[in-house]
Amino acid sequence: MLMEDLAQTALDAALKAGATFADIRIENTTTTLIELNDGVTKQALVSRLKGAGIRAFVDGAWAFAQTTDMTRDGLRTTGESVARLAVATKDRVREKFSIDGPTFEDTVEMKVKKSFFDVSIDEKMEFAKMVDDQARDFD
């Protein structure tokens, strides 16, 4: 299933559950962490995170929910939950307002000279050690 189809599942669920507006942001991130202490490597790890943040709006009330369950059911449930939260809090909003304006879809990709995936962990550790050495020598 395409990511766009999964995103639409979440948005449809939020609107069906009472949101007058909903949007979704999907993130797919890989992080490398290298920790040095006095020039000695304490840990090196790679982590991956894929998830979605969904906002819902009702009569001036915003709600936000996030999930790492990127299945159709997981996104549907999160879409429904965030809409119910916005509906539940709308009576506590002092100023009621609506959102008018165009909708749009966009994809953002970071352009880099060299992909981080093409840099070996050894190169990353060597670079981290060089930066650590320079930082400790700076006085």
mmCIF file of C-alpha atoms in Angstrom:
data_model
loop_
_atom_site.group_PDB
_atom_site.id
_atom_site.type_symbol
_atom_site.label_atom_id
_atom_site.label_comp_id
_atom_site.label_asym_id
_atom_site.label_seq_id
_atom_site.Cartn_x
_atom_site.Cartn_y
_atom_site.Cartn_z
ATOM 1 C CA MET A 1 0.000 0.000 0.000
ATOM 2 C CA LEU A 2 1.257 3.462 -0.865
ATOM 3 C CA MET A 3 2.092 5.928 1.901
ATOM 4 C CA GLU A 4 -0.377 8.409 0.376
ATOM 5 C CA ASP A 5 -3.167 5.841 0.747
ATOM 6 C CA LEU A 6 -2.262 5.270 4.394
ATOM 7 C CA ALA A 7 -2.197 9.024 5.018
ATOM 8 C CA GLN A 8 -5.622 9.390 3.419
ATOM 9 C CA THR A 9 -6.948 6.627 5.691
ATOM 10 C CA ALA A 10 -5.940 8.676 8.756
ATOM 11 C CA LEU A 11 -7.402 11.904 7.374
ATOM 12 C CA ASP A 12 -10.683 10.256 6.366
ATOM 13 C CA ALA A 13 -10.992 8.715 9.838
ATOM 14 C CA ALA A 14 -10.398 12.083 11.537
ATOM 15 C CA LEU A 15 -12.973 13.853 9.372
ATOM 16 C CA LYS A 16 -15.515 11.064 9.861
ATOM 17 C CA ALA A 17 -14.990 11.276 13.643
ATOM 18 C CA GLY A 18 -15.919 14.976 13.654
ATOM 19 C CA ALA A 19 -12.878 17.028 12.695
ATOM 20 C CA THR A 20 -13.574 19.922 10.333
ATOM 21 C CA PHE A 21 -9.916 19.962 9.316
ATOM 22 C CA ALA A 22 -7.123 17.420 9.656
ATOM 23 C CA ASP A 23 -3.574 17.140 8.413
ATOM 24 C CA ILE A 24 -0.819 14.589 8.665
ATOM 25 C CA ARG A 25 2.949 14.655 8.562
ATOM 26 C CA ILE A 26 4.842 11.448 7.972
ATOM 27 C CA GLU A 27 8.450 11.058 9.039
ATOM 28 C CA ASN A 28 11.005 8.423 8.133
ATOM 29 C CA THR A 29 14.274 9.165 9.928
ATOM 30 C CA THR A 30 17.554 7.340 10.399
ATOM 31 C CA THR A 31 19.858 8.661 13.122
ATOM 32 C CA THR A 32 23.460 7.799 13.919
ATOM 33 C CA LEU A 33 24.652 8.539 17.457
ATOM 34 C CA ILE A 34 28.332 8.436 18.352
ATOM 35 C CA GLU A 35 29.182 9.324 21.948
ATOM 36 C CA LEU A 36 32.746 10.126 22.958
ATOM 37 C CA ASN A 37 34.011 10.801 26.456
ATOM 38 C CA ASP A 38 37.575 12.137 26.711
ATOM 39 C CA GLY A 39 38.309 10.798 23.233
ATOM 40 C CA VAL A 40 37.029 7.301 24.006
ATOM 41 C CA THR A 41 33.980 5.941 22.194
ATOM 42 C CA LYS A 42 31.273 5.142 24.751
ATOM 43 C CA GLN A 43 28.573 4.122 22.301
ATOM 44 C CA ALA A 44 27.749 4.089 18.617
ATOM 45 C CA LEU A 45 24.284 3.255 17.398
ATOM 46 C CA VAL A 46 21.920 3.664 14.497
ATOM 47 C CA SER A 47 18.197 4.105 15.074
ATOM 48 C CA ARG A 48 15.308 4.284 12.672
ATOM 49 C CA LEU A 49 11.973 5.973 13.307
ATOM 50 C CA LYS A 50 8.958 5.940 11.093
ATOM 51 C CA GLY A 51 5.768 7.541 12.260
ATOM 52 C CA ALA A 52 3.066 10.105 11.717
ATOM 53 C CA GLY A 53 1.778 13.193 13.476
ATOM 54 C CA ILE A 54 -1.888 14.024 12.918
ATOM 55 C CA ARG A 55 -3.641 17.289 13.790
ATOM 56 C CA ALA A 56 -7.391 17.770 14.000
ATOM 57 C CA PHE A 57 -9.369 21.000 14.307
ATOM 58 C CA VAL A 58 -12.934 21.619 15.494
ATOM 59 C CA ASP A 59 -14.436 25.077 16.260
ATOM 60 C CA GLY A 60 -11.165 26.629 17.411
ATOM 61 C CA ALA A 61 -9.881 23.541 19.226
ATOM 62 C CA TRP A 62 -6.706 21.839 18.041
ATOM 63 C CA ALA A 63 -5.628 18.342 18.995
ATOM 64 C CA PHE A 64 -2.477 16.451 18.101
ATOM 65 C CA ALA A 65 -1.595 12.776 18.185
ATOM 66 C CA GLN A 66 1.331 10.777 16.938
ATOM 67 C CA THR A 67 1.916 7.139 16.199
ATOM 68 C CA THR A 68 4.604 4.772 15.062
ATOM 69 C CA ASP A 69 1.970 2.219 14.031
ATOM 70 C CA MET A 70 2.022 2.840 10.290
ATOM 71 C CA THR A 71 -0.538 0.147 9.462
ATOM 72 C CA ARG A 72 -3.933 1.050 8.020
ATOM 73 C CA ASP A 73 -5.617 0.206 11.345
ATOM 74 C CA GLY A 74 -3.009 2.096 13.365
ATOM 75 C CA LEU A 75 -3.401 5.275 11.330
ATOM 76 C CA ARG A 76 -7.202 4.974 11.283
ATOM 77 C CA THR A 77 -7.284 4.602 15.068
ATOM 78 C CA THR A 78 -4.955 7.579 15.568
ATOM 79 C CA GLY A 79 -7.022 9.710 13.176
ATOM 80 C CA GLU A 80 -10.207 8.859 15.064
ATOM 81 C CA SER A 81 -8.577 9.491 18.448
ATOM 82 C CA VAL A 82 -7.205 12.911 17.567
ATOM 83 C CA ALA A 83 -10.575 14.011 16.184
ATOM 84 C CA ARG A 84 -12.391 12.830 19.319
ATOM 85 C CA LEU A 85 -9.896 14.791 21.419
ATOM 86 C CA ALA A 86 -10.555 17.974 19.417
ATOM 87 C CA VAL A 87 -14.323 17.455 19.686
ATOM 88 C CA ALA A 88 -14.025 16.888 23.451
ATOM 89 C CA THR A 89 -12.066 20.119 23.988
ATOM 90 C CA LYS A 90 -13.986 22.443 21.639
ATOM 91 C CA ASP A 91 -16.337 23.647 24.404
ATOM 92 C CA ARG A 92 -13.353 24.886 26.425
ATOM 93 C CA VAL A 93 -12.149 27.211 23.657
ATOM 94 C CA ARG A 94 -12.942 30.872 24.358
ATOM 95 C CA GLU A 95 -12.762 32.098 20.778
ATOM 96 C CA LYS A 96 -14.465 29.970 18.184
ATOM 97 C CA PHE A 97 -13.091 30.306 14.670
ATOM 98 C CA SER A 98 -12.891 28.352 11.477
ATOM 99 C CA ILE A 99 -10.116 27.603 9.056
ATOM 100 C CA ASP A 100 -10.609 28.713 5.490
ATOM 101 C CA GLY A 101 -8.103 28.419 2.736
ATOM 102 C CA PRO A 102 -6.701 26.130 0.134
ATOM 103 C CA THR A 103 -5.360 22.701 0.891
ATOM 104 C CA PHE A 104 -2.144 21.403 -0.543
ATOM 105 C CA GLU A 105 0.115 18.402 -0.584
ATOM 106 C CA ASP A 106 3.878 18.571 -0.489
ATOM 107 C CA THR A 107 6.919 16.368 -0.086
ATOM 108 C CA VAL A 108 10.161 17.685 1.359
ATOM 109 C CA GLU A 109 13.479 16.027 0.638
ATOM 110 C CA MET A 110 16.801 17.275 1.918
ATOM 111 C CA LYS A 111 19.417 17.582 -0.819
ATOM 112 C CA VAL A 112 22.916 16.599 0.281
ATOM 113 C CA LYS A 113 26.241 16.296 -1.510
ATOM 114 C CA LYS A 114 26.803 12.815 -0.110
ATOM 115 C CA SER A 115 24.178 10.600 1.459
ATOM 116 C CA PHE A 116 24.774 9.770 5.112
ATOM 117 C CA PHE A 117 24.068 6.163 4.160
ATOM 118 C CA ASP A 118 27.176 6.246 1.955
ATOM 119 C CA VAL A 119 29.413 7.248 4.885
ATOM 120 C CA SER A 120 30.680 4.220 6.798
ATOM 121 C CA ILE A 121 30.403 4.068 10.574
ATOM 122 C CA ASP A 122 34.224 4.074 10.701
ATOM 123 C CA GLU A 123 34.328 7.388 8.797
ATOM 124 C CA LYS A 124 31.666 8.855 11.077
ATOM 125 C CA MET A 125 33.565 7.750 14.191
ATOM 126 C CA GLU A 126 36.818 9.175 12.820
ATOM 127 C CA PHE A 127 35.104 12.496 12.138
ATOM 128 C CA ALA A 128 33.519 12.560 15.612
ATOM 129 C CA LYS A 129 36.927 11.890 17.192
ATOM 130 C CA MET A 130 38.502 14.726 15.163
ATOM 131 C CA VAL A 131 35.776 17.146 16.290
ATOM 132 C CA ASP A 132 36.138 15.952 19.892
ATOM 133 C CA ASP A 133 39.925 16.466 19.754
ATOM 134 C CA GLN A 134 39.495 19.974 18.341
ATOM 135 C CA ALA A 135 36.891 20.857 20.949
ATOM 136 C CA ARG A 136 39.120 19.675 23.801
ATOM 137 C CA ASP A 137 42.125 21.570 22.356
ATOM 138 C CA PHE A 138 40.121 24.793 22.085
ATOM 139 C CA ASP A 139 40.846 27.015 25.049
#
